[in-house]
CSV table of C-alpha atoms and ligand atoms in Angstrom, one decimal:
chain,number,residue,atom,x,y,z
A,27,MET,CA,10.9,147.1,42.5
A,28,THR,CA,8.5,145.1,43.3
A,29,ASN,CA,5.0,145.3,43.3
A,30,ILE,CA,2.0,144.5,45.6
A,31,LEU,CA,0.7,141.5,42.6
A,32,ASP,CA,4.0,140.0,42.9
A,33,PHE,CA,4.1,136.2,44.5
A,34,VAL,CA,7.2,134.1,45.0
A,35,ILE,CA,6.3,129.7,45.8
A,36,GLY,CA,7.9,128.6,49.0
A,37,ILE,CA,8.6,124.5,49.4
A,38,ASP,CA,9.1,123.2,52.1
A,39,ILE,CA,10.2,119.6,50.9
A,40,GLY,CA,9.6,116.9,54.2
A,41,GLY,CA,10.8,113.3,54.8
A,42,THR,CA,6.2,113.0,54.1
A,43,ASN,CA,5.2,115.2,52.8
A,44,THR,CA,5.8,118.5,50.7
A,45,VAL,CA,4.1,122.3,50.8
A,46,LEU,CA,4.1,124.9,48.9
A,47,GLY,CA,2.6,127.7,48.5
A,48,ALA,CA,2.2,131.4,47.2
A,49,VAL,CA,3.6,133.6,49.6
A,50,ASN,CA,3.0,137.6,48.6
A,51,ARG,CA,6.4,140.9,50.1
A,52,ASP,CA,4.2,140.7,53.5
A,53,GLY,CA,4.4,137.3,54.1
A,54,GLU,CA,1.0,136.7,53.3
A,55,LEU,CA,0.4,133.0,51.7
A,56,LEU,CA,-2.3,133.5,49.0
A,57,VAL,CA,-2.8,129.9,48.4
A,58,GLU,CA,-1.7,126.5,49.4
A,59,GLN,CA,-0.7,123.1,48.7
A,60,SER,CA,0.2,119.6,50.0
A,61,LEU,CA,1.7,116.3,48.1
A,62,PRO,CA,3.4,113.3,49.7
A,63,THR,CA,6.6,113.6,49.0
A,64,TRP,CA,7.4,109.6,48.4
A,65,ALA,CA,10.5,109.4,49.7
A,66,HIS,CA,11.9,107.2,47.9
A,67,GLU,CA,10.8,108.7,44.3
A,68,GLU,CA,13.3,109.9,42.4
A,69,PRO,CA,14.2,113.9,43.2
A,70,GLU,CA,12.9,114.6,39.0
A,71,LYS,CA,10.0,112.9,39.5
A,72,LEU,CA,9.0,114.6,42.4
A,73,VAL,CA,10.0,117.9,41.2
A,74,ALA,CA,7.4,117.4,38.3
A,75,ARG,CA,4.7,116.4,40.6
A,76,ILE,CA,5.5,119.4,42.2
A,77,TYR,CA,5.8,121.3,39.3
A,78,GLU,CA,2.4,120.2,38.6
A,79,ASN,CA,1.3,121.7,41.7
A,80,ILE,CA,2.6,125.4,41.2
A,81,GLU,CA,0.8,125.8,38.0
A,82,GLY,CA,-2.1,124.2,39.5
A,83,LEU,CA,-2.1,127.1,43.0
A,84,ARG,CA,-1.6,129.7,39.8
A,85,ARG,CA,-4.3,129.2,38.3
A,86,GLU,CA,-6.1,129.8,41.1
A,87,LEU,CA,-5.0,133.0,42.3
A,88,THR,CA,-7.7,135.2,41.8
A,89,VAL,CA,-6.1,138.1,40.3
A,90,ALA,CA,-3.0,138.2,37.0
A,91,ARG,CA,-0.1,138.3,39.4
A,92,GLN,CA,3.7,137.7,38.9
A,93,LEU,CA,6.1,134.7,39.3
A,94,ARG,CA,9.1,136.3,40.9
A,95,GLY,CA,11.2,133.6,42.4
A,96,ILE,CA,11.3,129.8,43.6
A,97,GLY,CA,12.2,129.4,47.5
A,98,ILE,CA,12.8,126.0,48.8
A,99,GLY,CA,13.2,124.1,52.5
A,100,ALA,CA,15.4,120.8,52.8
A,101,PRO,CA,16.5,118.7,55.0
A,102,ASN,CA,20.6,119.1,54.4
A,103,GLY,CA,20.0,122.0,51.3
A,104,ASN,CA,23.0,123.8,50.8
A,105,TYR,CA,22.6,127.7,49.2
A,106,TYR,CA,25.8,128.5,47.9
A,107,ARG,CA,25.3,124.5,45.7
A,108,GLY,CA,21.8,125.5,45.0
A,109,THR,CA,21.6,121.7,45.9
A,110,VAL,CA,20.3,118.8,48.9
A,111,GLU,CA,23.7,116.8,49.1
A,112,ASN,CA,22.3,113.7,51.5
A,113,PRO,CA,19.3,114.1,53.1
A,114,PRO,CA,18.3,112.6,56.0
A,115,ASN,CA,14.5,111.2,55.9
A,116,LEU,CA,14.5,111.4,52.2
A,117,SER,CA,16.8,108.3,50.3
A,118,TRP,CA,18.0,110.7,47.8
A,119,LYS,CA,21.4,109.3,47.7
A,120,GLY,CA,24.0,111.8,46.8
A,121,VAL,CA,24.3,115.4,46.3
A,122,ILE,CA,21.1,117.0,43.8
A,123,ASP,CA,21.3,119.7,41.8
A,124,ILE,CA,17.6,120.2,43.7
A,125,VAL,CA,17.9,124.3,42.2
A,126,GLY,CA,18.8,123.1,38.6
A,127,LEU,CA,16.2,120.1,38.2
A,128,PHE,CA,13.6,123.5,39.2
A,129,ARG,CA,15.5,125.6,36.1
A,130,LYS,CA,14.2,123.2,33.4
A,131,TYR,CA,10.2,124.3,34.1
A,132,TYR,CA,11.0,128.1,35.6
A,133,GLN,CA,13.7,131.1,34.4
A,134,VAL,CA,12.9,132.6,37.6
A,135,PRO,CA,15.2,133.2,40.3
A,136,ILE,CA,15.6,130.3,43.0
A,137,ALA,CA,17.5,129.1,45.3
A,138,VAL,CA,17.5,126.7,48.6
A,139,THR,CA,18.7,126.7,51.7
A,140,ASN,CA,18.2,123.9,55.2
A,141,ASP,CA,14.9,124.1,56.5
A,142,ALA,CA,15.6,126.2,60.0
A,143,ASN,CA,17.6,128.7,57.4
A,144,ALA,CA,14.3,129.3,56.4
A,145,ALA,CA,12.6,129.4,59.3
A,146,ALA,CA,15.0,132.2,60.5
A,147,LEU,CA,14.5,133.6,57.5
A,148,GLY,CA,10.7,134.0,57.5
A,149,GLU,CA,11.4,135.2,60.9
A,150,LEU,CA,13.1,137.9,59.9
A,151,LEU,CA,11.2,138.9,57.3
A,152,PHE,CA,7.6,138.3,58.5
A,153,GLY,CA,7.8,137.2,62.2
A,154,LEU,CA,9.4,138.1,65.7
A,155,ALA,CA,12.6,138.7,64.6
A,156,LYS,CA,11.8,141.8,62.4
A,157,GLY,CA,14.7,144.6,63.1
A,158,MET,CA,16.5,142.2,64.7
A,159,LYS,CA,20.3,141.5,63.5
A,160,ASP,CA,20.9,138.7,65.6
A,161,PHE,CA,19.0,135.6,66.5
A,162,ILE,CA,19.0,131.9,66.5
A,163,VAL,CA,16.6,129.8,65.2
A,164,ILE,CA,16.5,126.7,67.1
A,165,THR,CA,13.8,124.2,65.2
A,166,LEU,CA,12.6,120.8,67.5
A,167,GLY,CA,11.5,118.7,65.5
A,168,THR,CA,12.0,114.9,64.2
A,169,GLY,CA,16.0,116.9,64.3
A,170,VAL,CA,17.1,120.3,66.1
A,171,GLY,CA,18.2,122.1,63.5
A,172,SER,CA,19.1,125.8,64.1
A,173,GLY,CA,19.5,129.2,61.8
A,174,ILE,CA,21.5,131.5,63.0
A,175,VAL,CA,21.2,135.3,62.1
A,176,ALA,CA,24.1,137.9,62.6
A,177,ASN,CA,25.0,141.1,62.3
A,178,GLY,CA,21.7,140.8,59.9
A,179,GLN,CA,23.0,138.0,57.8
A,180,LEU,CA,21.6,134.2,57.7
A,181,VAL,CA,25.5,132.4,59.0
A,182,TYR,CA,26.0,130.0,55.8
A,183,GLY,CA,29.8,129.6,56.7
A,184,VAL,CA,32.7,128.3,53.7
A,185,ASP,CA,30.6,125.9,52.9
A,186,GLY,CA,27.2,126.2,53.8
A,187,PHE,CA,26.6,124.3,56.0
A,188,ALA,CA,26.8,126.4,59.5
A,189,GLY,CA,24.2,126.3,61.9
A,190,GLU,CA,24.7,122.9,63.5
A,191,ILE,CA,23.7,123.2,67.0
A,192,GLY,CA,21.5,120.4,67.2
A,193,HIS,CA,24.9,118.1,66.8
A,194,THR,CA,27.1,120.1,69.4
A,195,ILE,CA,28.1,117.5,71.5
A,196,TYR,CA,26.0,117.6,75.2
A,197,ASP,CA,27.4,114.4,76.7
A,198,PRO,CA,30.4,113.4,75.1
A,199,GLU,CA,29.4,109.5,76.9
A,200,GLY,CA,25.5,110.3,75.7
A,201,ARG,CA,23.9,109.3,73.5
A,202,GLN,CA,24.5,107.4,70.2
A,203,CYS,CA,23.4,109.9,67.4
A,204,GLY,CA,22.6,108.8,63.9
A,205,CYS,CA,25.5,111.6,63.1
A,206,GLY,CA,27.5,108.8,64.0
A,207,ARG,CA,29.0,110.6,67.5
A,208,LYS,CA,27.8,110.6,70.8
A,209,GLY,CA,25.5,112.8,72.9
A,210,CYS,CA,24.7,115.4,70.4
A,211,LEU,CA,21.5,118.0,71.8
A,212,GLU,CA,19.5,116.2,69.3
A,213,THR,CA,19.2,113.0,71.2
A,214,TYR,CA,17.9,114.9,73.6
A,215,ALA,CA,16.0,117.4,72.3
A,216,SER,CA,14.1,116.1,69.2
A,217,ALA,CA,10.8,114.8,69.5
A,218,GLY,CA,12.4,111.7,69.9
A,219,GLY,CA,15.3,112.6,72.2
A,220,ILE,CA,12.0,113.0,74.8
A,221,CYS,CA,10.4,109.7,74.9
A,222,ARG,CA,14.1,108.6,75.2
A,223,THR,CA,14.0,110.3,78.5
A,224,VAL,CA,10.4,109.0,79.0
A,225,PHE,CA,11.4,105.9,79.2
A,226,GLU,CA,14.7,106.1,81.1
A,227,LEU,CA,12.7,107.8,83.3
A,228,LEU,CA,10.1,104.9,83.4
A,229,SER,CA,12.9,101.9,84.1
A,230,GLU,CA,14.7,103.8,86.9
A,231,ARG,CA,11.1,105.2,88.6
A,232,LYS,CA,9.2,103.5,90.1
A,233,GLU,CA,6.3,106.2,90.3
A,234,PRO,CA,2.8,105.7,88.8
A,235,SER,CA,2.9,107.2,84.8
A,236,GLU,CA,0.4,107.2,82.1
A,237,LEU,CA,2.9,106.5,80.3
A,238,HIS,CA,3.7,103.2,81.4
A,239,ARG,CA,1.1,101.6,78.6
A,240,TYR,CA,2.3,104.0,76.0
A,241,SER,CA,5.5,101.5,73.3
A,242,PHE,CA,8.2,102.9,72.5
A,243,GLU,CA,6.4,102.8,68.5
A,244,GLU,CA,3.6,104.5,70.1
A,245,LEU,CA,4.8,108.0,72.9
A,246,THR,CA,4.9,110.7,71.0
A,247,ALA,CA,6.4,114.2,71.9
A,248,GLU,CA,2.3,115.1,71.7
A,249,VAL,CA,1.1,112.7,74.3
A,250,ILE,CA,3.9,113.4,77.3
A,251,ALA,CA,2.9,117.2,76.3
A,252,GLU,CA,-1.4,116.1,77.1
A,253,ALA,CA,0.1,113.8,80.4
A,254,ALA,CA,2.7,116.7,81.8
A,255,LYS,CA,-0.2,118.9,81.0
A,256,ARG,CA,-2.2,116.3,83.3
A,257,GLY,CA,0.6,116.8,85.7
A,258,ASP,CA,2.6,112.9,85.7
A,259,PRO,CA,5.2,112.9,87.3
A,260,ILE,CA,7.9,111.4,84.6
A,261,ALA,CA,5.9,113.7,81.5
A,262,LEU,CA,6.8,116.6,83.4
A,263,GLU,CA,10.6,115.5,84.2
A,264,ALA,CA,11.2,115.1,80.8
A,265,PHE,CA,10.2,118.2,79.2
A,266,GLU,CA,12.4,119.5,82.8
A,267,PHE,CA,15.6,117.9,81.8
A,268,THR,CA,15.2,118.8,77.9
A,269,GLY,CA,15.0,122.1,78.8
A,270,LYS,CA,17.9,121.7,81.2
A,271,VAL,CA,19.8,120.3,78.5
A,272,LEU,CA,18.5,122.3,75.5
A,273,GLY,CA,19.0,125.5,77.7
A,274,PHE,CA,22.7,124.0,78.8
A,275,LYS,CA,24.1,124.2,74.9
A,276,LEU,CA,21.7,127.8,74.1
A,277,ALA,CA,24.0,129.0,76.7
A,278,ASP,CA,27.4,128.7,75.1
A,279,SER,CA,25.2,129.5,71.4
A,280,VAL,CA,24.5,132.4,73.2
A,281,ALA,CA,28.5,132.6,73.8
A,282,HIS,CA,29.3,133.2,69.7
A,283,THR,CA,27.2,135.9,68.4
A,284,SER,CA,25.5,137.1,70.7
A,285,PRO,CA,21.4,137.3,69.5
A,286,GLU,CA,18.9,139.4,71.0
A,287,ALA,CA,16.3,136.4,70.9
A,288,ILE,CA,16.7,133.2,70.3
A,289,ILE,CA,13.6,131.8,68.9
A,290,LEU,CA,12.2,128.6,69.4
A,291,HIS,CA,10.6,126.6,66.4
A,292,GLY,CA,8.4,123.0,65.5
A,293,GLY,CA,6.3,120.4,67.6
A,294,LEU,CA,7.6,120.5,71.7
A,295,ALA,CA,8.0,124.1,71.1
A,296,ASN,CA,4.1,124.1,70.8
A,297,ALA,CA,4.2,122.3,74.5
A,298,GLY,CA,4.5,125.8,75.3
A,299,ASN,CA,5.5,126.8,79.2
A,300,LEU,CA,6.6,123.4,79.6
A,301,ILE,CA,9.7,123.5,77.5
A,302,PHE,CA,10.4,127.3,78.0
A,303,ALA,CA,9.9,128.1,81.6
A,304,PRO,CA,13.6,125.0,82.0
A,305,THR,CA,15.8,126.2,78.6
A,306,LYS,CA,14.7,129.7,80.4
A,307,LYS,CA,15.7,128.8,83.8
A,308,HIS,CA,19.2,126.7,82.6
A,309,LEU,CA,19.8,129.2,79.3
A,310,GLU,CA,19.9,131.8,82.5
A,311,GLU,CA,22.0,130.3,85.4
A,312,ASN,CA,24.3,129.0,82.7
A,313,LEU,CA,25.1,132.4,80.5
A,314,LEU,CA,28.3,134.3,80.9
A,315,PRO,CA,27.3,137.2,83.4
A,316,ILE,CA,27.5,139.2,80.6
A,317,PHE,CA,24.6,138.1,78.4
A,318,ARG,CA,22.8,137.7,81.7
A,319,ASN,CA,18.6,139.1,81.4
A,320,ARG,CA,18.9,140.2,78.4
A,321,ILE,CA,19.0,137.1,75.6
A,322,LYS,CA,14.9,136.5,74.6
A,323,LEU,CA,13.4,133.0,74.6
A,324,LEU,CA,10.6,133.2,71.7
A,325,PRO,CA,7.4,131.2,70.7
A,326,SER,CA,7.8,131.7,66.5
A,327,GLY,CA,6.2,135.0,65.5
A,328,VAL,CA,5.2,133.7,61.6
A,329,THR,CA,1.6,132.7,61.7
A,330,GLY,CA,-0.9,132.9,59.0
A,331,GLY,CA,0.6,129.5,57.3
A,332,SER,CA,2.9,126.5,57.8
A,333,PRO,CA,5.9,128.7,59.2
A,334,ALA,CA,8.2,126.3,57.1
A,335,VAL,CA,6.4,127.2,53.5
A,336,LEU,CA,6.5,131.1,54.4
A,337,GLY,CA,10.0,131.0,55.4
A,338,ALA,CA,11.4,129.0,52.4
A,339,SER,CA,9.5,132.2,50.1
A,340,ALA,CA,11.7,134.6,52.3
A,341,LEU,CA,14.8,133.4,50.6
A,342,ILE,CA,13.9,135.1,47.9
A,343,TRP,CA,12.4,137.8,49.0
A,344,LYS,CA,15.4,138.3,51.3
A,345,GLU,CA,17.3,138.2,47.9
A,346,MET,CA,15.5,140.1,46.1
A,347,GLU,CA,16.0,143.6,48.6
A,348,GLN,CA,19.6,142.6,48.1
A,349,HIS,CA,19.7,143.3,45.2
A,350,ALA,CA,17.5,146.3,44.9
B,18,ZN,ZN1,25.1,114.2,66.3
């Protein structure tokens, strides 16, 4: 049985920063810290620095609490093998036994999964998906990730890599993707994807746009969202097109697992109705009739801390529930 004073460490390993926090069973973040990932460094060194930070966090806890486990969200994290495998945005090569590296310091349950799966578990335990058995979380960030929950369980697939909706293909003749293929959803609906859309529109259109003054290096999804809020026609059309592609592909995802809801996370989702309205419209237009007018399209309901850290902690809380 878990105790009110128990806590889990949730860790979100990103390409730039690693964030970790102590989280209780109610999804309350007790303390949080951030450290630079230094992506070129060996994973052993990062884990050693994370260990120092965890011990620092434990000293900050005002009452004696028991550490019940460590949950890690990382790019290409593999839950089955406890590994991080050829992660994008980190220079780690091959298969890294990340759980094994943490085992040198801790003897509590330790598990890893990819960041989108962690986000889905966060929604299931602490967010809008409480009580739902079937839903999908889509992370619209540097890439497009997805965590699929079906029949109350995260879908891992035979090898732990299930849920790559970001690399399902929208247009086989479309944009070059980092995975080596063409036209993946990620090349349109990621932060970089909407920037590519803006530059395509700027080269085709004559109408004035404040986005003309940005170079490709300077343009960000936030800049486009701000311009759209001021009524910039190119920015508005870029959001419309992004929502069209996303809604179209999500209609396919609905056919696979018949979810109750789709929850959008990440930078682009913060643009609110700019992305939600066109996504909803094109989702509905492309759904099989039996699914129409019943799929909820929602923003994240995980609050009070980094959804990625809370989600990583949920990985351990969920395991403890299952073994109780
Ligand atoms: Zn791809």
